[in-house]
Amino acid sequence: MTITSFIPPQRTLMGPGPSDVSARVLSALARPTIGHLDPLFVGMMDEVKSLLQYAFQTKNEFTIALSAPGSAGMEACFVNLITPEDTVVVCKNGVFGARMIENVNRIGAKLVVVEGKWGRAVDPQALEQTLSKHPEAKFVAFVHAETSTGALSDAKLLCEIAQRFQCLTIVDAVTSLGGVELRVDEWGIDAIYSGSQKCLSCVPGISPISFSDKAVEVIKNRTRPVPSWFLDQSLVMAYWSGEGKRAYHHTAPVNSLYALHESLLMLKNEGLENSWQRHQLQHQALAKGLVELGLEFVVPTDERLPQLNTVYIPKGIDDAKVRSYLLNHYNLEIGAGLGEFAGKAWRIGLMGFGAKNENVALCLAALKDALAKA
Ligand SMILES: *Cc1c(COP(=O)(O)O)cnc(C)c1O
């Protein structure tokens, strides 16, 4: 077998991530690699920190880009903050809430689950009732934007409730960051993680995270070390603390961080609120077209994520056939159903750079053709 260079096709990515990466971000990726302790690179990392503070709407000193995907960001929040003595309330309304549960179980902490419905937002009343029955609870964890179902939860209200019961909050913002309103400081979020490849439209593999001063206190007051060496944020803090103080921990993904810097700069230039609004407007156009094609949304209107549209697959239509038709004839990727929705729903992403007229038009035309052929 002769192996030659891998040349990927030019796809349009309208699944649950990764999303389309712009030429501008891709060209940042191709710039010369320099040393991760080079003063110029350290300066760029400081800018990434400040751009992330803007994206998260936080002044948290501990705001960094973890050198690993969103799943590692999730794990970093759980293993750093939680010890086996703690009681953690996890609100579960999809696949990613279930992964939070997995994290709590592996740590060996006490788990209380607020069971939610697939395709619905987390029920704030259910959280409130659970917390009043569990005064020992120390943390509340939930997913802001459940990518497995397309449901958006009211993070502001859930945090308010958690605070009333003196709980710290851990929030999954992998799909929400940049796509819908998110205000870490104003809403009082204590630990939050995201991903580079969803509404930031950067290459996969980086997880922005941010901890409030209260969360940092919890980490500093730990009596036993974090069980994961790589994710131990007390060691990583020094790595991100700027020129002169920078100590080697691991080698940062230098070029990927150029790309993240560029994508965050694009978000800053556009303006966060403008980006939220663009996602909403493109979603409305797509939703109108999908309904015209006879497709039915899974999530009720006021709980829908603009950046991830879940629709039921019509009866008698072959899921895999339609998706491979879209891929082969239109170079268009849409997402399959996940978990309970496997084979039952499609997940159509409008994330970051991909939330634009061209993608909405392509998706509607291609789906129309595919459904007529099926
Ligand atoms: C994609 C996603 C993750 C995991 O991110 P990876 O970069 O794939 O590890 C976690 N939570 C949610 C809500 C996601 O959509």
mmCIF file of C-alpha atoms and ligand atoms in Angstrom:
data_model
loop_
_atom_site.group_PDB
_atom_site.id
_atom_site.type_symbol
_atom_site.label_atom_id
_atom_site.label_comp_id
_atom_site.label_asym_id
_atom_site.label_seq_id
_atom_site.Cartn_x
_atom_site.Cartn_y
_atom_site.Cartn_z
ATOM 1 C CA MET A 1 0.000 0.000 0.000
ATOM 2 C CA THR A 2 1.294 3.440 -0.919
ATOM 3 C CA ILE A 3 0.398 6.113 1.548
ATOM 4 C CA THR A 4 0.214 9.659 0.244
ATOM 5 C CA SER A 5 -0.760 12.961 1.851
ATOM 6 C CA PHE A 6 -4.266 13.081 3.250
ATOM 7 C CA ILE A 7 -6.348 15.706 1.475
ATOM 8 C CA PRO A 8 -9.759 16.068 3.126
ATOM 9 C CA PRO A 9 -12.764 17.169 1.047
ATOM 10 C CA GLN A 10 -14.308 20.591 1.541
ATOM 11 C CA ARG A 11 -17.373 19.748 3.652
ATOM 12 C CA THR A 12 -20.009 21.975 5.162
ATOM 13 C CA LEU A 13 -20.246 20.948 8.805
ATOM 14 C CA MET A 14 -23.755 21.252 10.212
ATOM 15 C CA GLY A 15 -23.620 18.624 12.899
ATOM 16 C CA PRO A 16 -23.068 18.815 16.663
ATOM 17 C CA GLY A 17 -19.392 19.740 16.186
ATOM 18 C CA PRO A 18 -16.815 20.230 14.923
ATOM 19 C CA SER A 19 -18.266 23.243 13.110
ATOM 20 C CA ASP A 20 -16.948 24.961 9.980
ATOM 21 C CA VAL A 21 -13.564 26.562 10.550
ATOM 22 C CA SER A 22 -12.985 29.781 8.612
ATOM 23 C CA ALA A 23 -10.037 30.270 6.234
ATOM 24 C CA ARG A 24 -8.860 33.010 8.591
ATOM 25 C CA VAL A 25 -8.587 30.586 11.531
ATOM 26 C CA LEU A 26 -7.051 27.849 9.350
ATOM 27 C CA SER A 27 -4.373 30.236 8.127
ATOM 28 C CA ALA A 28 -3.534 31.177 11.724
ATOM 29 C CA LEU A 29 -2.973 27.472 12.340
ATOM 30 C CA ALA A 30 -0.389 27.323 9.531
ATOM 31 C CA ARG A 31 1.858 30.048 10.996
ATOM 32 C CA PRO A 32 5.364 29.024 12.122
ATOM 33 C CA THR A 33 5.530 26.984 15.290
ATOM 34 C CA ILE A 34 7.519 28.746 18.008
ATOM 35 C CA GLY A 35 8.526 27.532 21.460
ATOM 36 C CA HIS A 36 5.787 27.415 24.067
ATOM 37 C CA LEU A 37 8.074 29.267 26.508
ATOM 38 C CA ASP A 38 9.055 31.878 23.884
ATOM 39 C CA PRO A 39 8.245 35.303 25.366
ATOM 40 C CA LEU A 40 6.153 36.156 22.296
ATOM 41 C CA PHE A 41 4.085 33.014 22.750
ATOM 42 C CA VAL A 42 3.645 33.707 26.460
ATOM 43 C CA GLY A 43 2.343 37.153 25.499
ATOM 44 C CA MET A 44 -0.133 35.561 23.104
ATOM 45 C CA MET A 45 -1.357 33.236 25.844
ATOM 46 C CA ASP A 46 -2.052 36.274 28.012
ATOM 47 C CA GLU A 47 -4.184 37.638 25.180
ATOM 48 C CA VAL A 48 -6.023 34.311 24.886
ATOM 49 C CA LYS A 49 -6.810 34.586 28.596
ATOM 50 C CA SER A 50 -8.209 38.069 28.217
ATOM 51 C CA LEU A 51 -10.204 37.133 25.097
ATOM 52 C CA LEU A 52 -11.640 34.166 27.003
ATOM 53 C CA GLN A 53 -12.601 36.438 29.892
ATOM 54 C CA TYR A 54 -14.533 38.490 27.367
ATOM 55 C CA ALA A 55 -16.212 35.437 25.810
ATOM 56 C CA PHE A 56 -17.206 34.108 29.237
ATOM 57 C CA GLN A 57 -18.065 37.617 30.538
ATOM 58 C CA THR A 58 -15.915 37.133 33.599
ATOM 59 C CA LYS A 59 -13.116 38.787 35.501
ATOM 60 C CA ASN A 60 -12.024 35.402 36.894
ATOM 61 C CA GLU A 61 -8.223 35.398 37.142
ATOM 62 C CA PHE A 62 -8.325 31.640 36.590
ATOM 63 C CA THR A 63 -9.511 31.580 32.985
ATOM 64 C CA ILE A 64 -7.432 29.431 30.660
ATOM 65 C CA ALA A 65 -7.497 27.170 27.619
ATOM 66 C CA LEU A 66 -6.973 23.559 28.654
ATOM 67 C CA SER A 67 -4.832 21.574 26.189
ATOM 68 C CA ALA A 68 -7.487 18.923 25.623
ATOM 69 C CA PRO A 69 -11.068 18.642 24.296
ATOM 70 C CA GLY A 70 -14.285 19.658 26.046
ATOM 71 C CA SER A 71 -14.585 16.279 27.744
ATOM 72 C CA ALA A 72 -11.318 16.994 29.569
ATOM 73 C CA GLY A 73 -12.677 20.394 30.592
ATOM 74 C CA MET A 74 -15.614 18.584 32.179
ATOM 75 C CA GLU A 75 -13.332 16.177 33.975
ATOM 76 C CA ALA A 76 -11.033 19.001 35.127
ATOM 77 C CA CYS A 77 -13.943 20.763 36.839
ATOM 78 C CA PHE A 78 -15.082 17.613 38.614
ATOM 79 C CA VAL A 79 -11.730 16.168 39.737
ATOM 80 C CA ASN A 80 -10.388 19.484 40.991
ATOM 81 C CA LEU A 81 -13.404 20.598 42.977
ATOM 82 C CA ILE A 82 -14.998 17.412 44.248
ATOM 83 C CA THR A 83 -13.732 14.979 46.870
ATOM 84 C CA PRO A 84 -15.392 11.722 47.989
ATOM 85 C CA GLU A 85 -16.972 13.421 51.052
ATOM 86 C CA ASP A 86 -18.971 15.845 48.881
ATOM 87 C CA THR A 87 -22.586 15.558 47.790
ATOM 88 C CA VAL A 88 -23.122 16.630 44.184
ATOM 89 C CA VAL A 89 -26.482 17.312 42.568
ATOM 90 C CA VAL A 90 -26.382 16.629 38.822
ATOM 91 C CA CYS A 91 -29.263 17.745 36.601
ATOM 92 C CA LYS A 92 -29.502 15.234 33.786
ATOM 93 C CA ASN A 93 -31.478 15.867 30.613
ATOM 94 C CA GLY A 94 -29.270 14.194 28.028
ATOM 95 C CA VAL A 95 -26.005 12.454 27.227
ATOM 96 C CA PHE A 96 -23.688 15.092 28.658
ATOM 97 C CA GLY A 97 -25.509 15.231 31.998
ATOM 98 C CA ALA A 98 -25.028 11.453 32.132
ATOM 99 C CA ARG A 99 -21.285 11.974 31.668
ATOM 100 C CA MET A 100 -21.272 14.346 34.627
ATOM 101 C CA ILE A 101 -22.826 11.536 36.664
ATOM 102 C CA GLU A 102 -20.060 9.216 35.472
ATOM 103 C CA ASN A 103 -17.483 11.729 36.711
ATOM 104 C CA VAL A 104 -19.078 11.983 40.159
ATOM 105 C CA ASN A 105 -19.274 8.194 40.445
ATOM 106 C CA ARG A 106 -15.638 7.720 39.491
ATOM 107 C CA ILE A 107 -14.568 10.227 42.130
ATOM 108 C CA GLY A 108 -16.664 8.253 44.609
ATOM 109 C CA ALA A 109 -18.605 11.300 45.811
ATOM 110 C CA LYS A 110 -22.250 11.165 46.884
ATOM 111 C CA LEU A 111 -24.533 11.655 43.932
ATOM 112 C CA VAL A 112 -28.052 13.061 43.746
ATOM 113 C CA VAL A 113 -29.649 13.173 40.297
ATOM 114 C CA VAL A 114 -32.384 15.529 39.137
ATOM 115 C CA GLU A 115 -33.889 13.409 36.358
ATOM 116 C CA GLY A 116 -35.022 15.523 33.426
ATOM 117 C CA LYS A 117 -36.853 14.739 30.229
ATOM 118 C CA TRP A 118 -34.989 14.186 26.988
ATOM 119 C CA GLY A 119 -35.504 17.163 24.711
ATOM 120 C CA ARG A 120 -36.516 19.494 27.545
ATOM 121 C CA ALA A 121 -34.683 22.118 29.601
ATOM 122 C CA VAL A 122 -33.693 21.285 33.175
ATOM 123 C CA ASP A 123 -36.709 21.906 35.419
ATOM 124 C CA PRO A 124 -35.765 24.642 37.957
ATOM 125 C CA GLN A 125 -38.525 23.551 40.349
ATOM 126 C CA ALA A 126 -37.219 20.002 40.382
ATOM 127 C CA LEU A 127 -33.761 21.320 41.289
ATOM 128 C CA GLU A 128 -35.223 23.448 44.068
ATOM 129 C CA GLN A 129 -37.152 20.499 45.519
ATOM 130 C CA THR A 130 -34.093 18.259 45.383
ATOM 131 C CA LEU A 131 -31.912 20.844 47.114
ATOM 132 C CA SER A 132 -34.431 21.364 49.904
ATOM 133 C CA LYS A 133 -34.297 17.606 50.564
ATOM 134 C CA HIS A 134 -30.476 17.568 50.479
ATOM 135 C CA PRO A 135 -29.075 20.335 52.688
ATOM 136 C CA GLU A 136 -25.727 18.494 52.633
ATOM 137 C CA ALA A 137 -25.313 19.193 48.881
ATOM 138 C CA LYS A 138 -22.204 21.204 48.090
ATOM 139 C CA PHE A 139 -22.283 21.365 44.272
ATOM 140 C CA VAL A 140 -24.884 21.696 41.543
ATOM 141 C CA ALA A 141 -23.854 20.648 38.022
ATOM 142 C CA PHE A 142 -25.816 21.031 34.803
ATOM 143 C CA VAL A 143 -25.423 21.368 31.034
ATOM 144 C CA HIS A 144 -26.362 24.798 29.689
ATOM 145 C CA ALA A 145 -26.787 23.645 26.082
ATOM 146 C CA GLU A 146 -27.533 19.894 25.810
ATOM 147 C CA THR A 147 -26.084 19.016 22.416
ATOM 148 C CA SER A 148 -27.583 15.528 22.499
ATOM 149 C CA THR A 149 -31.133 16.923 22.462
ATOM 150 C CA GLY A 150 -30.978 20.600 21.442
ATOM 151 C CA ALA A 151 -32.405 21.888 24.734
ATOM 152 C CA LEU A 152 -31.302 25.162 26.335
ATOM 153 C CA SER A 153 -31.592 25.403 30.117
ATOM 154 C CA ASP A 154 -32.040 28.624 32.107
ATOM 155 C CA ALA A 155 -28.515 28.790 33.528
ATOM 156 C CA LYS A 156 -29.152 32.101 35.258
ATOM 157 C CA LEU A 157 -32.111 30.762 37.219
ATOM 158 C CA LEU A 158 -30.465 27.415 38.004
ATOM 159 C CA CYS A 159 -27.421 29.248 39.425
ATOM 160 C CA GLU A 160 -29.666 31.524 41.472
ATOM 161 C CA ILE A 161 -31.349 28.469 43.026
ATOM 162 C CA ALA A 162 -28.007 26.761 43.690
ATOM 163 C CA GLN A 163 -26.708 29.881 45.435
ATOM 164 C CA ARG A 164 -29.798 30.088 47.619
ATOM 165 C CA PHE A 165 -28.801 26.648 48.924
ATOM 166 C CA GLN A 166 -25.115 27.625 49.310
ATOM 167 C CA CYS A 167 -23.996 25.346 46.506
ATOM 168 C CA LEU A 168 -21.180 25.986 44.057
ATOM 169 C CA THR A 169 -22.114 25.549 40.389
ATOM 170 C CA ILE A 170 -20.394 23.566 37.654
ATOM 171 C CA VAL A 171 -21.700 24.456 34.186
ATOM 172 C CA ASP A 172 -21.127 22.743 30.836
ATOM 173 C CA ALA A 173 -20.947 25.530 28.253
ATOM 174 C CA VAL A 174 -19.292 23.512 25.485
ATOM 175 C CA THR A 175 -22.023 24.278 22.966
ATOM 176 C CA SER A 176 -23.400 27.462 24.528
ATOM 177 C CA LEU A 177 -20.270 29.667 24.555
ATOM 178 C CA GLY A 178 -20.546 32.239 21.752
ATOM 179 C CA GLY A 179 -23.930 30.968 20.559
ATOM 180 C CA VAL A 180 -26.353 32.036 23.288
ATOM 181 C CA GLU A 181 -26.342 34.498 26.173
ATOM 182 C CA LEU A 182 -23.895 33.447 28.878
ATOM 183 C CA ARG A 183 -22.657 35.693 31.701
ATOM 184 C CA VAL A 184 -20.372 33.901 34.123
ATOM 185 C CA ASP A 185 -19.905 36.680 36.701
ATOM 186 C CA GLU A 186 -23.404 38.105 36.606
ATOM 187 C CA TRP A 187 -24.958 34.656 36.983
ATOM 188 C CA GLY A 188 -22.465 33.594 39.649
ATOM 189 C CA ILE A 189 -21.118 30.487 37.908
ATOM 190 C CA ASP A 190 -18.224 28.915 39.872
ATOM 191 C CA ALA A 191 -16.722 26.473 37.390
ATOM 192 C CA ILE A 192 -17.362 26.464 33.681
ATOM 193 C CA TYR A 193 -15.870 24.650 30.710
ATOM 194 C CA SER A 194 -16.337 24.907 26.963
ATOM 195 C CA GLY A 195 -14.873 23.576 23.729
ATOM 196 C CA SER A 196 -13.012 25.111 20.809
ATOM 197 C CA GLN A 197 -14.911 23.347 18.048
ATOM 198 C CA LYS A 198 -18.542 24.356 18.564
ATOM 199 C CA CYS A 199 -19.643 28.018 18.443
ATOM 200 C CA LEU A 200 -16.054 29.279 18.564
ATOM 201 C CA SER A 201 -15.469 27.559 15.184
ATOM 202 C CA CYS A 202 -11.911 26.687 16.006
ATOM 203 C CA VAL A 203 -10.219 23.317 15.499
ATOM 204 C CA PRO A 204 -11.162 20.631 18.034
ATOM 205 C CA GLY A 205 -8.967 19.806 20.985
ATOM 206 C CA ILE A 206 -8.980 22.820 23.307
ATOM 207 C CA SER A 207 -11.225 23.448 26.274
ATOM 208 C CA PRO A 208 -11.604 26.963 27.684
ATOM 209 C CA ILE A 209 -12.280 26.806 31.425
ATOM 210 C CA SER A 210 -12.845 29.383 34.133
ATOM 211 C CA PHE A 211 -13.043 29.121 37.930
ATOM 212 C CA SER A 212 -14.431 31.737 40.304
ATOM 213 C CA ASP A 213 -12.339 32.831 43.299
ATOM 214 C CA LYS A 214 -14.560 30.603 45.457
ATOM 215 C CA ALA A 215 -13.785 27.597 43.270
ATOM 216 C CA VAL A 216 -10.060 28.423 43.344
ATOM 217 C CA GLU A 217 -10.287 28.531 47.178
ATOM 218 C CA VAL A 218 -11.809 25.042 47.182
ATOM 219 C CA ILE A 219 -8.895 23.767 45.073
ATOM 220 C CA LYS A 220 -6.305 25.501 47.257
ATOM 221 C CA ASN A 221 -7.870 24.067 50.427
ATOM 222 C CA ARG A 222 -7.829 20.475 49.255
ATOM 223 C CA THR A 223 -6.145 18.182 51.750
ATOM 224 C CA ARG A 224 -5.416 15.429 49.252
ATOM 225 C CA PRO A 225 -3.994 15.890 45.759
ATOM 226 C CA VAL A 226 -6.207 15.838 42.679
ATOM 227 C CA PRO A 227 -6.152 12.215 41.463
ATOM 228 C CA SER A 228 -5.344 13.267 37.876
ATOM 229 C CA TRP A 229 -1.851 14.750 37.487
ATOM 230 C CA PHE A 230 -2.472 16.280 34.047
ATOM 231 C CA LEU A 231 -5.758 17.910 35.000
ATOM 232 C CA ASP A 232 -4.594 19.161 38.422
ATOM 233 C CA GLN A 233 -5.254 22.865 37.982
ATOM 234 C CA SER A 234 -3.068 23.893 40.916
ATOM 235 C CA LEU A 235 -0.131 22.799 38.727
ATOM 236 C CA VAL A 236 -1.517 24.375 35.556
ATOM 237 C CA MET A 237 -2.139 27.748 37.207
ATOM 238 C CA ALA A 238 1.605 28.477 37.225
ATOM 239 C CA TYR A 239 1.863 27.584 33.523
ATOM 240 C CA TRP A 240 -0.687 30.239 32.620
ATOM 241 C CA SER A 241 0.602 32.969 34.906
ATOM 242 C CA GLY A 242 2.490 35.039 32.368
ATOM 243 C CA GLU A 243 6.070 35.809 31.431
ATOM 244 C CA GLY A 244 8.700 35.349 34.109
ATOM 245 C CA LYS A 245 6.392 33.198 36.211
ATOM 246 C CA ARG A 246 5.797 30.574 33.524
ATOM 247 C CA ALA A 247 6.928 27.127 34.619
ATOM 248 C CA TYR A 248 6.925 24.070 32.398
ATOM 249 C CA HIS A 249 3.947 21.774 32.971
ATOM 250 C CA HIS A 250 3.296 20.307 29.519
ATOM 251 C CA THR A 251 3.841 21.560 25.970
ATOM 252 C CA ALA A 252 0.899 23.668 24.884
ATOM 253 C CA PRO A 253 -0.622 22.902 21.445
ATOM 254 C CA VAL A 254 1.104 25.984 20.051
ATOM 255 C CA ASN A 255 -0.545 26.206 16.621
ATOM 256 C CA SER A 256 -3.979 25.277 17.913
ATOM 257 C CA LEU A 257 -3.688 28.168 20.339
ATOM 258 C CA TYR A 258 -2.901 30.540 17.427
ATOM 259 C CA ALA A 259 -6.157 29.306 15.930
ATOM 260 C CA LEU A 260 -8.077 29.803 19.169
ATOM 261 C CA HIS A 261 -6.606 33.299 19.514
ATOM 262 C CA GLU A 262 -7.833 34.114 15.991
ATOM 263 C CA SER A 263 -11.324 32.698 16.509
ATOM 264 C CA LEU A 264 -11.728 34.532 19.815
ATOM 265 C CA LEU A 265 -10.536 37.719 18.144
ATOM 266 C CA MET A 266 -13.192 37.256 15.450
ATOM 267 C CA LEU A 267 -15.805 36.861 18.193
ATOM 268 C CA LYS A 268 -14.574 39.988 19.946
ATOM 269 C CA ASN A 269 -14.589 41.972 16.692
ATOM 270 C CA GLU A 270 -18.109 40.858 15.889
ATOM 271 C CA GLY A 271 -19.264 41.496 19.432
ATOM 272 C CA LEU A 272 -20.639 38.807 21.724
ATOM 273 C CA GLU A 273 -24.211 40.092 21.634
ATOM 274 C CA ASN A 274 -24.096 40.327 17.843
ATOM 275 C CA SER A 275 -22.933 36.727 17.681
ATOM 276 C CA TRP A 276 -25.800 35.582 19.934
ATOM 277 C CA GLN A 277 -28.229 37.491 17.713
ATOM 278 C CA ARG A 278 -26.773 36.072 14.495
ATOM 279 C CA HIS A 279 -27.243 32.528 15.814
ATOM 280 C CA GLN A 280 -30.847 33.345 16.718
ATOM 281 C CA LEU A 281 -31.663 34.874 13.311
ATOM 282 C CA GLN A 282 -30.106 32.013 11.354
ATOM 283 C CA HIS A 283 -31.927 29.532 13.566
ATOM 284 C CA GLN A 284 -35.258 31.209 12.822
ATOM 285 C CA ALA A 285 -34.632 31.018 9.085
ATOM 286 C CA LEU A 286 -33.617 27.360 9.310
ATOM 287 C CA ALA A 287 -36.528 26.434 11.591
ATOM 288 C CA LYS A 288 -39.026 28.020 9.205
ATOM 289 C CA GLY A 289 -37.616 26.036 6.296
ATOM 290 C CA LEU A 290 -37.479 22.764 8.215
ATOM 291 C CA VAL A 291 -41.116 23.097 9.251
ATOM 292 C CA GLU A 292 -42.013 23.851 5.608
ATOM 293 C CA LEU A 293 -40.336 20.556 4.683
ATOM 294 C CA GLY A 294 -42.710 18.865 7.102
ATOM 295 C CA LEU A 295 -40.112 18.203 9.792
ATOM 296 C CA GLU A 296 -41.096 18.397 13.434
ATOM 297 C CA PHE A 297 -38.874 19.882 16.141
ATOM 298 C CA VAL A 298 -38.088 17.793 19.209
ATOM 299 C CA VAL A 299 -37.734 20.728 21.631
ATOM 300 C CA PRO A 300 -40.547 23.228 22.452
ATOM 301 C CA THR A 301 -39.936 26.687 20.906
ATOM 302 C CA ASP A 302 -38.903 28.531 24.075
ATOM 303 C CA GLU A 303 -36.380 25.845 25.124
ATOM 304 C CA ARG A 304 -34.638 25.485 21.758
ATOM 305 C CA LEU A 305 -30.963 25.991 21.124
ATOM 306 C CA PRO A 306 -30.467 28.182 18.067
ATOM 307 C CA GLN A 307 -27.109 26.519 17.378
ATOM 308 C CA LEU A 308 -28.423 22.941 17.490
ATOM 309 C CA ASN A 309 -31.700 22.070 15.816
ATOM 310 C CA THR A 310 -33.127 18.636 16.579
ATOM 311 C CA VAL A 311 -35.899 17.341 14.333
ATOM 312 C CA TYR A 312 -37.609 13.958 14.259
ATOM 313 C CA ILE A 313 -36.776 11.747 11.293
ATOM 314 C CA PRO A 314 -40.060 11.274 9.366
ATOM 315 C CA LYS A 315 -41.601 7.778 9.471
ATOM 316 C CA GLY A 316 -40.334 5.454 6.753
ATOM 317 C CA ILE A 317 -37.216 7.515 6.068
ATOM 318 C CA ASP A 318 -33.854 5.740 6.320
ATOM 319 C CA ASP A 319 -31.671 7.816 8.664
ATOM 320 C CA ALA A 320 -28.267 6.599 7.468
ATOM 321 C CA LYS A 321 -29.227 6.759 3.769
ATOM 322 C CA VAL A 322 -30.294 10.388 3.982
ATOM 323 C CA ARG A 323 -27.181 11.412 5.868
ATOM 324 C CA SER A 324 -24.842 9.663 3.444
ATOM 325 C CA TYR A 325 -26.767 11.180 0.511
ATOM 326 C CA LEU A 326 -26.187 14.636 1.979
ATOM 327 C CA LEU A 327 -22.526 13.872 2.505
ATOM 328 C CA ASN A 328 -21.917 12.360 -0.931
ATOM 329 C CA HIS A 329 -24.038 14.698 -3.052
ATOM 330 C CA TYR A 330 -23.724 17.957 -1.158
ATOM 331 C CA ASN A 331 -20.604 17.533 0.990
ATOM 332 C CA LEU A 332 -22.917 18.380 3.848
ATOM 333 C CA GLU A 333 -22.662 16.802 7.276
ATOM 334 C CA ILE A 334 -25.600 16.828 9.663
ATOM 335 C CA GLY A 335 -25.623 14.994 12.986
ATOM 336 C CA ALA A 336 -27.191 11.647 13.796
ATOM 337 C CA GLY A 337 -29.301 11.204 16.914
ATOM 338 C CA LEU A 338 -27.448 10.386 20.124
ATOM 339 C CA GLY A 339 -28.514 8.206 23.062
ATOM 340 C CA GLU A 340 -32.308 7.960 23.242
ATOM 341 C CA PHE A 341 -32.561 9.796 19.933
ATOM 342 C CA ALA A 342 -30.287 7.463 17.946
ATOM 343 C CA GLY A 343 -32.108 6.667 14.683
ATOM 344 C CA LYS A 344 -35.018 8.919 15.701
ATOM 345 C CA ALA A 345 -33.742 12.452 15.226
ATOM 346 C CA TRP A 346 -31.275 14.548 13.255
ATOM 347 C CA ARG A 347 -29.185 17.220 14.869
ATOM 348 C CA ILE A 348 -28.534 20.194 12.625
ATOM 349 C CA GLY A 349 -25.864 22.540 13.862
ATOM 350 C CA LEU A 350 -25.643 26.256 13.167
ATOM 351 C CA MET A 351 -22.507 26.926 15.098
ATOM 352 C CA GLY A 352 -20.142 29.876 14.979
ATOM 353 C CA PHE A 353 -18.828 30.550 11.470
ATOM 354 C CA GLY A 354 -21.408 28.081 10.144
ATOM 355 C CA ALA A 355 -24.361 30.177 11.356
ATOM 356 C CA LYS A 356 -24.836 32.002 8.049
ATOM 357 C CA ASN A 357 -27.277 32.354 5.144
ATOM 358 C CA GLU A 358 -25.307 30.091 2.787
ATOM 359 C CA ASN A 359 -25.402 27.166 5.201
ATOM 360 C CA VAL A 360 -29.103 27.549 5.949
ATOM 361 C CA ALA A 361 -29.912 27.671 2.235
ATOM 362 C CA LEU A 362 -27.690 24.689 1.405
ATOM 363 C CA CYS A 363 -29.107 22.583 4.215
ATOM 364 C CA LEU A 364 -32.732 23.265 3.283
ATOM 365 C CA ALA A 365 -32.181 22.616 -0.439
ATOM 366 C CA ALA A 366 -30.148 19.459 0.179
ATOM 367 C CA LEU A 367 -32.633 18.052 2.703
ATOM 368 C CA LYS A 368 -35.524 18.765 0.363
ATOM 369 C CA ASP A 369 -33.794 16.830 -2.389
ATOM 370 C CA ALA A 370 -32.759 13.988 -0.069
ATOM 371 C CA LEU A 371 -36.275 13.589 1.362
ATOM 372 C CA ALA A 372 -37.818 13.590 -2.122
ATOM 373 C CA LYS A 373 -35.392 10.841 -3.199
ATOM 374 C CA ALA A 374 -35.890 8.739 -0.067
HETATM 375 C C1 LIG B 1 -19.220 18.331 22.458
HETATM 376 C C2 LIG B 1 -19.630 18.408 23.870
HETATM 377 C C3 LIG B 1 -18.801 17.967 24.923
HETATM 378 C C4 LIG B 1 -17.489 17.285 24.682
HETATM 379 O O1 LIG B 1 -16.586 18.036 23.968
HETATM 380 P P1 LIG B 1 -15.406 17.288 23.165
HETATM 381 O O2 LIG B 1 -14.596 18.417 22.615
HETATM 382 O O3 LIG B 1 -16.073 16.440 22.140
HETATM 383 O O4 LIG B 1 -14.658 16.472 24.150
HETATM 384 C C5 LIG B 1 -19.245 18.138 26.213
HETATM 385 N N1 LIG B 1 -20.441 18.692 26.482
HETATM 386 C C6 LIG B 1 -21.270 19.116 25.510
HETATM 387 C C7 LIG B 1 -22.575 19.728 25.876
HETATM 388 C C8 LIG B 1 -20.889 18.982 24.181
HETATM 389 O O5 LIG B 1 -21.705 19.390 23.208
#
